[in-house]
Every structure is written in C-alpha cells, then in structure tokens.
Short mmCIF file of C-alpha atoms and ligand atoms in Angstrom, two decimals:
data_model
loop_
_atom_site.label_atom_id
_atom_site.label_comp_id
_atom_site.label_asym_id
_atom_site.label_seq_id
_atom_site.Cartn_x
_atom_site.Cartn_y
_atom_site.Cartn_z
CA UNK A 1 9.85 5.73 -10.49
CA UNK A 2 10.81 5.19 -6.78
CA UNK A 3 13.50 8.29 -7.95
CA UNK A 4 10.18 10.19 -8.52
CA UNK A 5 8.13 9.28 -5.79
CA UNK A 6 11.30 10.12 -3.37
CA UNK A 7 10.57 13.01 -1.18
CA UNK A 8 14.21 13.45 0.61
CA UNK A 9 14.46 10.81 2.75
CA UNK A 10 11.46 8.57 2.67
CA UNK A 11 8.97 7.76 -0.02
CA UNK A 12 5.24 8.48 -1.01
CA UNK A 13 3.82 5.04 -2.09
CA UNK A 14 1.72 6.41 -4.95
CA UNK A 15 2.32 10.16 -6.56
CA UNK A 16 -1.03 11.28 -5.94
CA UNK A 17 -3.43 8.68 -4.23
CA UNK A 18 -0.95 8.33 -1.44
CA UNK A 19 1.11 11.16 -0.73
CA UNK A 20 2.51 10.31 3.09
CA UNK A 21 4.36 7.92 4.27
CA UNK A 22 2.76 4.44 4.53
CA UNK A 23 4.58 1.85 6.96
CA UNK A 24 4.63 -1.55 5.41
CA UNK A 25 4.80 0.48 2.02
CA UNK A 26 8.39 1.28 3.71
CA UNK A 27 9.60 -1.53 4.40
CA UNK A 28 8.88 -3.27 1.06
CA UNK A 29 10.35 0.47 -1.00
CA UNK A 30 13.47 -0.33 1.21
CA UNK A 31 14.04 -3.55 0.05
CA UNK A 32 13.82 -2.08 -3.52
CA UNK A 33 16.02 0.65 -2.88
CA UNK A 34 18.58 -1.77 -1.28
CA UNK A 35 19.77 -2.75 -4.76
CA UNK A 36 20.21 0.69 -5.72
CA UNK A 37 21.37 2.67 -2.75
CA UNK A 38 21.22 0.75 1.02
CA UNK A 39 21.54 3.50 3.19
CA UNK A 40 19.13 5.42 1.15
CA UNK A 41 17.07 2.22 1.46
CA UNK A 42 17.71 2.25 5.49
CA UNK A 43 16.91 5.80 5.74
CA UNK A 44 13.58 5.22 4.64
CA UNK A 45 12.89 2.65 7.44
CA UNK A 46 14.85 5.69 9.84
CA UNK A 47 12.04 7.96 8.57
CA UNK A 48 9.08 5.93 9.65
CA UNK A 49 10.45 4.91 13.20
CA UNK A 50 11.58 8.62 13.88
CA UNK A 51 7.31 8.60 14.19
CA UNK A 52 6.89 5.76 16.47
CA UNK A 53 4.72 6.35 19.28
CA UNK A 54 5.94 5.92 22.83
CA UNK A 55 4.66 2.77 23.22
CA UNK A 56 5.74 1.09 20.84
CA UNK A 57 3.19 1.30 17.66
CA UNK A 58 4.51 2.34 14.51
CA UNK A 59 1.82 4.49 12.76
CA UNK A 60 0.51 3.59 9.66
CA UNK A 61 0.64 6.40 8.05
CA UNK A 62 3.14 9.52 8.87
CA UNK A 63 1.67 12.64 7.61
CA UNK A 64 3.53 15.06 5.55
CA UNK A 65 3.08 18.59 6.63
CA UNK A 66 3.63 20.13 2.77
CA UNK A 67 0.36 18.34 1.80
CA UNK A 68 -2.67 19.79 3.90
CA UNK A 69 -5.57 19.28 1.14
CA UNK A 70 -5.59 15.14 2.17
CA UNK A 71 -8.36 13.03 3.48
CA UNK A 72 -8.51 11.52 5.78
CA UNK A 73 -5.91 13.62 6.92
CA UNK A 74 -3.98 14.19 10.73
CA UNK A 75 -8.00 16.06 11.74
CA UNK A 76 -9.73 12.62 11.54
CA UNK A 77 -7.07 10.76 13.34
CA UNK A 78 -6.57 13.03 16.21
CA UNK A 79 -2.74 11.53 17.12
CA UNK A 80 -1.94 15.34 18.75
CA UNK A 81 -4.40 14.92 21.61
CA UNK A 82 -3.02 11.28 22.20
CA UNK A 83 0.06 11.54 25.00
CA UNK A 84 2.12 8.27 23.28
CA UNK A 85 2.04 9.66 19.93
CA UNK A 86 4.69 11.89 18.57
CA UNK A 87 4.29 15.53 19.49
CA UNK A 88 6.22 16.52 16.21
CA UNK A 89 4.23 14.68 13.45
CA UNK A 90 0.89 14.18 13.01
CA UNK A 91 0.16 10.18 12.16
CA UNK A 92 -2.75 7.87 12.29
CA UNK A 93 -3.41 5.53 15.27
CA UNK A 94 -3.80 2.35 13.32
CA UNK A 95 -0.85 -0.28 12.63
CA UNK A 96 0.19 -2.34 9.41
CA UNK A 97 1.77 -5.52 9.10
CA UNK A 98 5.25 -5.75 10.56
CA UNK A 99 7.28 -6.00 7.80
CA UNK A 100 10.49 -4.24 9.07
CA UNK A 101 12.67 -6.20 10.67
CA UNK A 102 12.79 -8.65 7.27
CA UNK A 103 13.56 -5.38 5.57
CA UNK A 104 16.20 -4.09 7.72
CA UNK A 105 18.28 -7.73 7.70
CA UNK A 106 17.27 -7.90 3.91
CA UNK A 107 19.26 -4.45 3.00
CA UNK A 108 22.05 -6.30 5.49
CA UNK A 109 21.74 -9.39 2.94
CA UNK A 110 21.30 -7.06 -0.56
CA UNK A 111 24.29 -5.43 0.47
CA UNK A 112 26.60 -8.69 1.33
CA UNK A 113 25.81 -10.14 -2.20
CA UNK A 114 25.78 -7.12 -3.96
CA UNK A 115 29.68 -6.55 -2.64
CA UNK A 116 28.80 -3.10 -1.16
CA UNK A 117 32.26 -2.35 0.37
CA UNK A 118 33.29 -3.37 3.19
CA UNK A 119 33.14 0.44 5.40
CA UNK A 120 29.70 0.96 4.22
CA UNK A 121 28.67 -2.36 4.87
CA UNK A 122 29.90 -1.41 8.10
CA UNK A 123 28.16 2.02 8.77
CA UNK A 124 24.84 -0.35 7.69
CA UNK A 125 25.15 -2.58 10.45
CA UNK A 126 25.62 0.33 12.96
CA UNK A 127 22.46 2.04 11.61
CA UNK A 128 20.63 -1.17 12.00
CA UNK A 129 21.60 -1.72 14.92
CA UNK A 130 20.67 1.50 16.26
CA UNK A 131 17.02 0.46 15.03
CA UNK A 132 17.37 -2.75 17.05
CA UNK A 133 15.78 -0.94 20.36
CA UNK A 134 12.74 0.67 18.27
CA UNK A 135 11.88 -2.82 16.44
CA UNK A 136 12.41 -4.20 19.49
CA UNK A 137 9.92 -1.53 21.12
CA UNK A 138 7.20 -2.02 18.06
CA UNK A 139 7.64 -6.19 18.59
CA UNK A 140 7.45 -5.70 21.91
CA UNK A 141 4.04 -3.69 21.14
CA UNK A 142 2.98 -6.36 19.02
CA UNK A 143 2.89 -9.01 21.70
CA UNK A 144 1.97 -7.00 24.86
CA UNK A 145 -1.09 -4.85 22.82
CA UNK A 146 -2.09 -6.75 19.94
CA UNK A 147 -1.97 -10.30 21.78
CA UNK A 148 -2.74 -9.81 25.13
CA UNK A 149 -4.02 -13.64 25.36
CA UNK A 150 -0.44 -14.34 24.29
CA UNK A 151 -2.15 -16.33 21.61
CA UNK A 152 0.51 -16.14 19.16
CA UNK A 153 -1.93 -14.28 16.54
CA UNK A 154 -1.91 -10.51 16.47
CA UNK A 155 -5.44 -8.91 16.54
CA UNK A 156 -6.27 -5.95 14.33
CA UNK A 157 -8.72 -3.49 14.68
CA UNK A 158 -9.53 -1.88 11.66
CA UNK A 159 -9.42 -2.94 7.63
CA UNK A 160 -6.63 -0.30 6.95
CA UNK A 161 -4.49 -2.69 8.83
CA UNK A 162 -3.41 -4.49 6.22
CA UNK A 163 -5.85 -5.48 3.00
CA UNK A 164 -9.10 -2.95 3.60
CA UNK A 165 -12.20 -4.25 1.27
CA UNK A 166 -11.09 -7.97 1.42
CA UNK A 167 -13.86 -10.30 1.82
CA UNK A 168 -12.44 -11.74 5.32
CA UNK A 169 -13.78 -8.56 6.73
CA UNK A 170 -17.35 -8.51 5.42
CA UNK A 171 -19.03 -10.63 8.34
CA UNK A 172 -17.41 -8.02 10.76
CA UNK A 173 -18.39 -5.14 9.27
CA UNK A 174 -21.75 -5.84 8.26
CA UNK A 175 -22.32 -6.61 12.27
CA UNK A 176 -21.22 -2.81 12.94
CA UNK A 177 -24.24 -0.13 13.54
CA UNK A 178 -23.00 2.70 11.92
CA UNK A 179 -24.09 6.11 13.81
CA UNK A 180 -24.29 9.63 12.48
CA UNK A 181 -21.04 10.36 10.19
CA UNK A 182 -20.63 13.66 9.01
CA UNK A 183 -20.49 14.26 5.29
CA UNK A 184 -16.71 13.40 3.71
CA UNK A 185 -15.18 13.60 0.41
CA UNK A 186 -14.16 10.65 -1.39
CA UNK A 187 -10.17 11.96 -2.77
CA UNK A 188 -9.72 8.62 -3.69
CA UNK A 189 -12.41 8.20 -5.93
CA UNK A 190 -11.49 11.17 -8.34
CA UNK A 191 -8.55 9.77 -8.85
CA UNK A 192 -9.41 6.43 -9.39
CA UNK A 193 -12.54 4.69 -10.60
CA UNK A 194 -15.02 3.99 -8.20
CA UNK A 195 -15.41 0.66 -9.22
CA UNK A 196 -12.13 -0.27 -7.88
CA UNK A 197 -12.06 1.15 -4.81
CA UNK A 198 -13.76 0.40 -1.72
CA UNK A 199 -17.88 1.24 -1.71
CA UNK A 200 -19.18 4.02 0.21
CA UNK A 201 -21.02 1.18 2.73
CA UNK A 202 -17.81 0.15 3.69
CA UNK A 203 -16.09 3.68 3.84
CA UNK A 204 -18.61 4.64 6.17
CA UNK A 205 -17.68 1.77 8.40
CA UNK A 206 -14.29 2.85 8.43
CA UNK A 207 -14.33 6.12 9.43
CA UNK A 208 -17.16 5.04 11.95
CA UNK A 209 -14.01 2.44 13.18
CA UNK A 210 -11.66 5.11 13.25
CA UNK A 211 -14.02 7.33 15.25
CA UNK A 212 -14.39 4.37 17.96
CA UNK A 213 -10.54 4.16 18.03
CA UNK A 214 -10.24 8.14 18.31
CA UNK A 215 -12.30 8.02 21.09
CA UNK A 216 -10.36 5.37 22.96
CA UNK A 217 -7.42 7.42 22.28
CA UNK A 218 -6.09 4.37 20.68
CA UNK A 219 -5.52 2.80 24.53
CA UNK A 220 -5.37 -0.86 24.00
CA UNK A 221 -7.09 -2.02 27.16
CA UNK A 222 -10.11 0.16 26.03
CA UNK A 223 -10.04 -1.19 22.82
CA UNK A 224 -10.06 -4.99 23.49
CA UNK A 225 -12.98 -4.45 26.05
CA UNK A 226 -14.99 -2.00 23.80
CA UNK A 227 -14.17 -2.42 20.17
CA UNK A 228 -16.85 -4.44 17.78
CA UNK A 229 -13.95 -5.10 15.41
CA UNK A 230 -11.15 -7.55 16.56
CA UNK A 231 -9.79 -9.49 14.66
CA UNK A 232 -6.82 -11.98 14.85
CA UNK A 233 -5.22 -11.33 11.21
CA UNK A 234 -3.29 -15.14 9.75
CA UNK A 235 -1.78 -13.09 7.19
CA UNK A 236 -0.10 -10.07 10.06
CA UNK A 237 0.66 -12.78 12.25
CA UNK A 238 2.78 -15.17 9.78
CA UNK A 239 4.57 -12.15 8.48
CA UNK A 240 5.39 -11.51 12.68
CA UNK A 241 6.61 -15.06 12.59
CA UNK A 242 9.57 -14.01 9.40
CA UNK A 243 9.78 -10.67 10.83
CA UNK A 244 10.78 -12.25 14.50
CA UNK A 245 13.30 -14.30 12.92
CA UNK A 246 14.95 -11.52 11.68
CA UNK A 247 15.01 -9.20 14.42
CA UNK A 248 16.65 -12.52 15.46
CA UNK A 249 19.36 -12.12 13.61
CA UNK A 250 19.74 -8.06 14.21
CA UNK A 251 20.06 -8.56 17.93
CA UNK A 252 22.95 -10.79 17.44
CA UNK A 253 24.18 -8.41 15.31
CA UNK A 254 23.87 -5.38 18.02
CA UNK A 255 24.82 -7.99 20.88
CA UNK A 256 21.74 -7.80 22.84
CA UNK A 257 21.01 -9.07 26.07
CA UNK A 258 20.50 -13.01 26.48
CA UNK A 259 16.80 -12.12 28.03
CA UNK A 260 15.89 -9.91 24.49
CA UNK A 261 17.28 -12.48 22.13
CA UNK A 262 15.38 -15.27 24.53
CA UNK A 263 11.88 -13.59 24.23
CA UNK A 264 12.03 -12.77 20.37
CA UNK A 265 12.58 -16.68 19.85
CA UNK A 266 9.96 -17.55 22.21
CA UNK A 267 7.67 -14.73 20.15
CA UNK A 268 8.90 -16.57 17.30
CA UNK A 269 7.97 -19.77 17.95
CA UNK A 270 4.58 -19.28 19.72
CA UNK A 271 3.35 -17.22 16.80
CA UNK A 272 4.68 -20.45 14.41
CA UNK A 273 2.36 -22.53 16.51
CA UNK A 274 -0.22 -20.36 16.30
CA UNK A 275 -0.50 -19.54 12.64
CA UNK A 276 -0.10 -23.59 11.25
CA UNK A 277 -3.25 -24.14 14.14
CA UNK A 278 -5.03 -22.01 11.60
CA UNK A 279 -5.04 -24.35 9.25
CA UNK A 280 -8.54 -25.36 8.04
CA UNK A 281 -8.65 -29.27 6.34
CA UNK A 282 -11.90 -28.45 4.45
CA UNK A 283 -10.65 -24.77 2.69
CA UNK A 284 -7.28 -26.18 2.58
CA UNK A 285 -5.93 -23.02 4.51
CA UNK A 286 -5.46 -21.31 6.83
CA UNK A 287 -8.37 -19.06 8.60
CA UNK A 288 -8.28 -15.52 10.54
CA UNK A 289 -10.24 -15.82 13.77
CA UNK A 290 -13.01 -13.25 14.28
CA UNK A 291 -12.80 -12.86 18.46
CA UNK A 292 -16.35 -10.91 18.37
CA UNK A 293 -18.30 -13.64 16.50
CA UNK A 294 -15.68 -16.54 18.09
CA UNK A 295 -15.53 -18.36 14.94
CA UNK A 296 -12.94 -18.55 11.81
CA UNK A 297 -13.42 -16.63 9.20
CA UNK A 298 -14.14 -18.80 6.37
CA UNK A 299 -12.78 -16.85 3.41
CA UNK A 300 -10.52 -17.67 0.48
CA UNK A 301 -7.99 -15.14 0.36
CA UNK A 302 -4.58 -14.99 -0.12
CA UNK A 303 -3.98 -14.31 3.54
CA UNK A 304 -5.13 -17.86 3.97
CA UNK A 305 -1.74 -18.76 1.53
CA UNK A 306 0.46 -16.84 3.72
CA UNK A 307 1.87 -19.12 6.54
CA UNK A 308 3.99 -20.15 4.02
CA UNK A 309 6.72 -17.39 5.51
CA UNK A 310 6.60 -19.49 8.56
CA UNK A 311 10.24 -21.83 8.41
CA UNK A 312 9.63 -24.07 10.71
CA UNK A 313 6.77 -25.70 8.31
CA UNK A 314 6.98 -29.83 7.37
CA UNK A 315 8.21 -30.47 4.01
CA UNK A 316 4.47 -31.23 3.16
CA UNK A 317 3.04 -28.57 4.54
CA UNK A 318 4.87 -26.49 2.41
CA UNK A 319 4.55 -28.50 -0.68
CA UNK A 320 0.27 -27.84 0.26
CA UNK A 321 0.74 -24.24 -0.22
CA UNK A 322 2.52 -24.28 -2.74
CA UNK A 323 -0.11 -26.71 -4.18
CA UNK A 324 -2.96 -24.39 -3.30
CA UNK A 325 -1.13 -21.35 -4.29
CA UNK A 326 -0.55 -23.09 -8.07
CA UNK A 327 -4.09 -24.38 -7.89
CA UNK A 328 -7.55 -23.57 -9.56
CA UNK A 329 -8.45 -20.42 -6.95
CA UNK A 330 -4.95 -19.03 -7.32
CA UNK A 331 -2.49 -18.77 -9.96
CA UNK A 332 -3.80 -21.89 -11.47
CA UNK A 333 -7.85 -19.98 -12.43
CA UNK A 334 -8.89 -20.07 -15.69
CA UNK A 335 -8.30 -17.67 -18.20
CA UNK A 336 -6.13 -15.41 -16.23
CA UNK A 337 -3.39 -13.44 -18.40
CA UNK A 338 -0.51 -14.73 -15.91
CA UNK A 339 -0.61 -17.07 -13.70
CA UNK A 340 -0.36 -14.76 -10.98
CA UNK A 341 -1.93 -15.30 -7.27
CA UNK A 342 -5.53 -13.24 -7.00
CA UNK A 343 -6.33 -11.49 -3.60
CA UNK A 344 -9.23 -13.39 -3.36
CA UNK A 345 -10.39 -16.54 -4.43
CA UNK A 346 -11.45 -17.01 -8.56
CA UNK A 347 -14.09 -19.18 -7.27
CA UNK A 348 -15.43 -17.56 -4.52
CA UNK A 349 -18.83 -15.55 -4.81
CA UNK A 350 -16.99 -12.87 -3.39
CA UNK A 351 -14.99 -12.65 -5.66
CA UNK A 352 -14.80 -9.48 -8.00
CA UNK A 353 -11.95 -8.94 -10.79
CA UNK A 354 -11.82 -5.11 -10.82
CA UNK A 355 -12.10 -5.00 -7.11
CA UNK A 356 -9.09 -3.31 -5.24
CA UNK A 357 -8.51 -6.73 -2.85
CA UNK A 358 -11.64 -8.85 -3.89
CA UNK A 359 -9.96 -10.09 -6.63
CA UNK A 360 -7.04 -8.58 -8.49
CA UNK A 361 -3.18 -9.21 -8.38
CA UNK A 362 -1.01 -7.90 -5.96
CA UNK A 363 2.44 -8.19 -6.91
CA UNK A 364 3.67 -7.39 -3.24
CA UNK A 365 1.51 -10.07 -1.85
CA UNK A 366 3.20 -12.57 -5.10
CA UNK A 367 6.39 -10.81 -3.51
CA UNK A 368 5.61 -12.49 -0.27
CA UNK A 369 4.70 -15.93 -0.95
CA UNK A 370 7.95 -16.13 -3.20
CA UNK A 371 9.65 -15.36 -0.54
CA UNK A 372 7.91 -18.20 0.73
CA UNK A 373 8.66 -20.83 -1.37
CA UNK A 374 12.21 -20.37 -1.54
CA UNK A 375 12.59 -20.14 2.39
CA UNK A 376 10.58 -23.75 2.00
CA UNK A 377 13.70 -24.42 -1.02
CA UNK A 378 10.84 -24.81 -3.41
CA UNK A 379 13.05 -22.94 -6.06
CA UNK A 380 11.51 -23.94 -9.54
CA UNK A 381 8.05 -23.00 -8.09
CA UNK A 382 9.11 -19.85 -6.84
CA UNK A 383 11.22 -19.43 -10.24
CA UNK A 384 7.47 -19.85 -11.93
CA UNK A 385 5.95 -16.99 -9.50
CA UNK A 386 8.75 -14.64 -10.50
CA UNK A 387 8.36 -14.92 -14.38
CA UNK A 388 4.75 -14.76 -14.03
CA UNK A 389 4.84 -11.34 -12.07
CA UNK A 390 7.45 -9.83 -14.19
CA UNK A 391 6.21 -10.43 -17.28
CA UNK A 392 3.05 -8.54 -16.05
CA UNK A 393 4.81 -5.53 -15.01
CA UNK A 394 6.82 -5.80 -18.10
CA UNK A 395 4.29 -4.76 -19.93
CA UNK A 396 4.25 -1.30 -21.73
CA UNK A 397 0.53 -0.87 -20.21
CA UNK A 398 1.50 -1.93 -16.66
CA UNK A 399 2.70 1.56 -15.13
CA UNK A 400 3.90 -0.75 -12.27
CA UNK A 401 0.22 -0.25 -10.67
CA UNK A 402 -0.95 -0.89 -7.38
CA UNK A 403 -2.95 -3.54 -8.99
CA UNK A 404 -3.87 -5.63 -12.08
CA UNK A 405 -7.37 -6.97 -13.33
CA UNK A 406 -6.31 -11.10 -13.71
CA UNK A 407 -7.83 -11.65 -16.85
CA UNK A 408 -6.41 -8.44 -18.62
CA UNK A 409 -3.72 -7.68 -17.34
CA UNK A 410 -5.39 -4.42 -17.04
CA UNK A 411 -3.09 -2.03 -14.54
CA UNK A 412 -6.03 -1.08 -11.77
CA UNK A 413 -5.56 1.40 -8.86
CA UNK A 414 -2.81 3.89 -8.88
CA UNK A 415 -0.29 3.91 -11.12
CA UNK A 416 3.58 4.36 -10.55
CA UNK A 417 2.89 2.83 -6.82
CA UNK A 418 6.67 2.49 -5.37
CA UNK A 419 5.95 -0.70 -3.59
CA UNK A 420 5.07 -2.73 -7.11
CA UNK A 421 8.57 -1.05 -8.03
CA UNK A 422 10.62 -2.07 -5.47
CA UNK A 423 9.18 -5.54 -5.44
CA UNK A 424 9.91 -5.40 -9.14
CA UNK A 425 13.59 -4.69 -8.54
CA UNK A 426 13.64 -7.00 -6.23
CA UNK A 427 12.54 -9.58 -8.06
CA UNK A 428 15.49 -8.33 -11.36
CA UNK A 429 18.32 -9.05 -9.12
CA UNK A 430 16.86 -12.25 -7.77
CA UNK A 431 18.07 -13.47 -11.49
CA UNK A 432 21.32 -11.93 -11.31
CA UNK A 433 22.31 -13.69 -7.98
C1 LIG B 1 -5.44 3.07 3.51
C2 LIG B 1 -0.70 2.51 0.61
C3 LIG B 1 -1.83 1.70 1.23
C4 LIG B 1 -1.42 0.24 1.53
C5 LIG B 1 -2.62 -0.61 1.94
C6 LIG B 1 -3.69 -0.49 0.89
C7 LIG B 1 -4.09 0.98 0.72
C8 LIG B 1 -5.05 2.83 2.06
C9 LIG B 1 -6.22 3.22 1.18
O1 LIG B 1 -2.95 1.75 0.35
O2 LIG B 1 -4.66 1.45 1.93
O3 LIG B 1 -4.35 2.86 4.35
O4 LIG B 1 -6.54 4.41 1.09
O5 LIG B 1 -6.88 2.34 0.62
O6 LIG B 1 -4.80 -1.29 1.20
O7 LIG B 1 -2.22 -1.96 2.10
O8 LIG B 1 -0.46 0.22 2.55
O9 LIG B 1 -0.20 1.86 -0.52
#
C-alpha cells in the first residue's frame, strides 16, 4: 500500500482524497517505511523540508504540480505572492503538528535494532544530520511564531492544523462572522460520504480562516494581533515536548553548538511545564486554551489524553492517563468492537460515531499514546493498545482506512491512507523486537 501510494520520493497520504504531500502524514509514513527501507523512509522527511519556508514553517501541505484538478489547491493558499515561502513549490501557509524530529531519531533507532549495516547506518546519520539545521529552523519557528508569550504551548490558527471538525474547535468557530465566500466545490465529498466529513458550516469557516491568513500573508505578528482564531493546541504542544527531546538527541549526533543543544532543552522543558499545567481535576485531562475567549476549552478529546508523550511525567500521572485512556470515554465505552481510543469522548454530546474526528478511531492517534505508555514503561497496557488496533486493521474489511466507526469496525474516510499503514507496520515489528 505505502508501495502504491509512493510517488518517487515522498508519499501521497491517501490515493485519491489526498494526493500531495501532507507534513505530519510524513513523518508518521517514515517511520513505517523505516522497517522496510530507511533511507527511503528519510527521503520522505528530505522531501517535505526541501519546501520549508524561509522562516522556518514547514507547510502543511506541499503541492504536487502533476495534479492541477485539486481543491483547495496552491490558488486558495496564495504561498507564490508570500516572500518566505518557497519560490519553487506551491504549499499552503498553515502548519501541522511537529512530528519530525521523533521520526528522524526513530528511523536512527529502526535501523540500530533492525541491524541495518553498519555503512548505511552511517550514511543515515549524515543525512540526519544534515536535517539537524532545518528542524532546528522549524523548532526554532515553533517557539519564536507560534509562542511568542514563551508560554510553553504552541498556538494554532486554523482546524487543518492538526484534527479539523473536532469538537475543541466548535466554541471558536461558531464566534467567527463568516463574510461573502465565493462558491467552492466540495472534492472531498464525492469521494467520501458526506456524513463523515466535515459540514459545509464548518467548511465555510475554513476557507473564511484561510482567507484571513492569506491576507496576512501568513506574517505572524499580524496574525496574533488580528486573527479571531488562536488557539494554544495540548495535543501540538505535548507532541513539541517528544519531538524536542529528540532533536535532542540529533544535535548530539551532528555535534552542535553548546548554545543550540542548551535552548532545545530549555524548549523542552518549558513546554513539559506547560502541557501537565493543562491538566483539568474535574475532566480528568488536560485542556487546550482558547486565547480569544481566555478560557480552557472544556472538551473530551483525545488531545486531552496526549501529555502522556511528555517523559518527565510522575509515575501517577502516568498511571491517570493510562487510567482515563482504558476508561469508560475511551477504549473502555460500551459496545465498541475493539477497545480502541475514540477521537472524541463516547459520552460526550458531541460526540458522533461516523464523524471524521467527533468520534471514530484513529489508529495514528492509538499510535501516539502507545508510544506513550511505553515511554511511561507501562508495557502490558501499551501491549493491550497494540492488539486492539491490529486486530482492527486486520480485518479483511479494514482497507487500512483513515478511520473506523467504534462500534463496527466499519473502515470510514479514505481507504488505503499510508499513515494507518505505516503505523500498522510499525506496530508488526514492535512484536518482533
Ligand atoms: C486537511 C491528510 C490530512 C491529515 C489531517 C486530517 C485531514 C485534511 C482534510 O487529512 O486533513 O489538511 O482535507 O480534511 O485531518 O490530520 O494530515 O491525511
């Protein structure tokens, strides 16, 4: 599958809902392709940063010229009139969770314990390390842009930054006047049913977002003054946390300057602080923080599940999200098919089981809070999360789709999406090792 979706060099997360190249889609198809060919995998993660803008951002989606019949293609975005974006390749101004770094020290890993020999192991760490400066750059970016209160929590601007029609976002959106939006086709909805895709209310506010953002020219300062959506993401900002201490390990590995390796610990640890201060005792997670309405966003999600990626958590803290993620909202609802985590709470009103993330499974986001648990050594529970998500994608039915209706099993979405495949693989040679 990620064979077919290859398109020389980087990957298309879905064959015909998605036919560009996604950025945290990248990072998660490299750590899939690291058990079957690391510097193919690392190439992929060379593609996307060969479109990073000049200061710093790395787009979240990089257009491919051989498919001009998208939308919303490189027109709506505007990147060419935009002097930091790449003059080469057209991309969108928006940004996706940092995911990188863990996959550029995870091919490192894959390839260690996978006995890769030892002169390609070699040429591995020189490509990494020759991405050191750019995730250094896109950290860097992180930090400066998307945190100017050096809060620790990274503030996002739009729903395609991460999880679109979650719930967390409604508040936000509903605030937003919507002006006059020219008539736009709907792609995604002939080739998936409407019912599990965003609705047309909230497609209107995001291309009424993007406009804002266009306008700006996607300058920060502009942005944070002007901007009715900003919002400081838990789930972005814990995955910053894992993804610092990796680049952690990379600039040891490229022998970087005391000062770089200084201020990626000090982003490290100021975005650990930040995310377990998220941490609301009555949801028993933890919270975004709308900066607009200057409250939390009291939603349960499974964004609210991810500071589990953050090490330096107690013993007990861990042991509550792991709790919470086992529980009656999460893999623990009734009647699901697998006990699987659900995007959004099964006891929520929100909550809808069809519902791209208002509800169904996301085996990437299952990905991540295994990944969790057994940074947190909680092995048998993350042994449980495994099984559970591979013997839904084992399934004849499953198509290794974006994602799955809970109580069915029912693949939802796109089917033959790369990133359910890679996280798939990923999970197969976690039993072999
Ligand atoms: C918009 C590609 C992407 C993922 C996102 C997911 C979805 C796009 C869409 O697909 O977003 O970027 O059209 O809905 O929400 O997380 O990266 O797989």
């Amino acid at each position: 599958m990620l064979h077919a979706n290859d398109l020389g060099g980087w990957t298309k997360p879905a064959p015909r809902l998605y036919p560009h190249q996604w950025s945290w889609d990248s990072a998660f198809i490299a750590i899939g392709l690291a058990h079957l060919d690391p510097a193919r995998a690392i190439e992929e993660l060379e593609h996307l940063f060969a479109a990073q803008w000049s200061d710093g951002r790395v787009p979240h989606i990089v257009f491919d010229p051989n498919v001009p019949d998208y939308w919303p293609g490189p027109d709506l975005w505007g990147s060419r009139d935009v002097s930091a974006a790449p003059t080469d390749v057209a991309t969108s101004g928006l940004i996706q969770p940092p995911m990188h770094a863990i996959a550029v020290w995870r091919i490192l890993a894959i390839a260690r314990a996978e006995g890769v020999e030892a002169d390609r192991r070699r040429a591995l760490v020189a490509r990494a390390c020759a991405l050191y400066p750019k995730l250094l750059a896109w950290h860097r970016y992180l930090v400066e842009r998307r945190d100017p209160e050096r809060s620790g929590l990274i503030t996002v601007y739009h729903p395609w930054e991460g999880t679109d029609n979650t719930p967390r976002w409604d508040a936000a959106l509903a605030r937003i006047d919507v002006g006059d939006i020219p008539p736009y086709p709907r792609t995604d909805v002939s080739l998936v049913d409407a019912a599990e895709r965003p609705s047309k209310a909230e497609y209107d506010r995001y291309l009424w977002l993007v406009g804002l953002l266009r306008n700006a020219k996607y300058d920060d300062e502009v942005v944070r003054r002007s901007h009715p959506f900003l919002i400081k993401d838990v789930q972005c900002s814990a995955i910053f946390v894992a993804a610092n201490d990796a680049l952690a390990q990379i600039a040891e590995l490229a022998g970087a300057p005391n000062g770089e390796r200084a201020a990626i610990a000090e982003w490290s640890r100021r975005s650990a602080e930040a995310v377990r201060g998220c941490w609301d005792r009555s949801l028993e997670l933890a919270l975004d923080f709308d900066l607009r309405a200057e409250h939390p966003i009291r939603c349960i999600t499974s964004a609210g599940l991810c500071p589990l990626l953050v090490p330096s958590l107690t013993r007990d803290e861990a042991r509550g999200f792991s709790d919470r993620i086992f529980g009656p909202d999460f893999a623990g609802a009734e009647g699901l098919a697998f006990p699987v985590v659900l995007s959004t709470g099964a006891r929520s009103p929100e909550f809808r089981p069809r519902a791209y993330w208002r509800g169904p499974t996301w085996p990437v986001i299952n990905w991540l809070l295994w990944c969790g648990l057994r940074a947190h050594g909680l092995e048998s529970e993350a042994a449980r999360l495994r099984e559970a998500n591979l013997a839904l994608l084992a399934r004849p039915r499953s198509r290794f789709s974006e994602y799955f209706e809970p109580f069915t099993a029912e693949p939802l979405g796109s089917p033959d999406q790369s990133w359910t495949a890679a996280v798939a693989l990923d999970w197969i040679a976690a039993g072999n090792h």
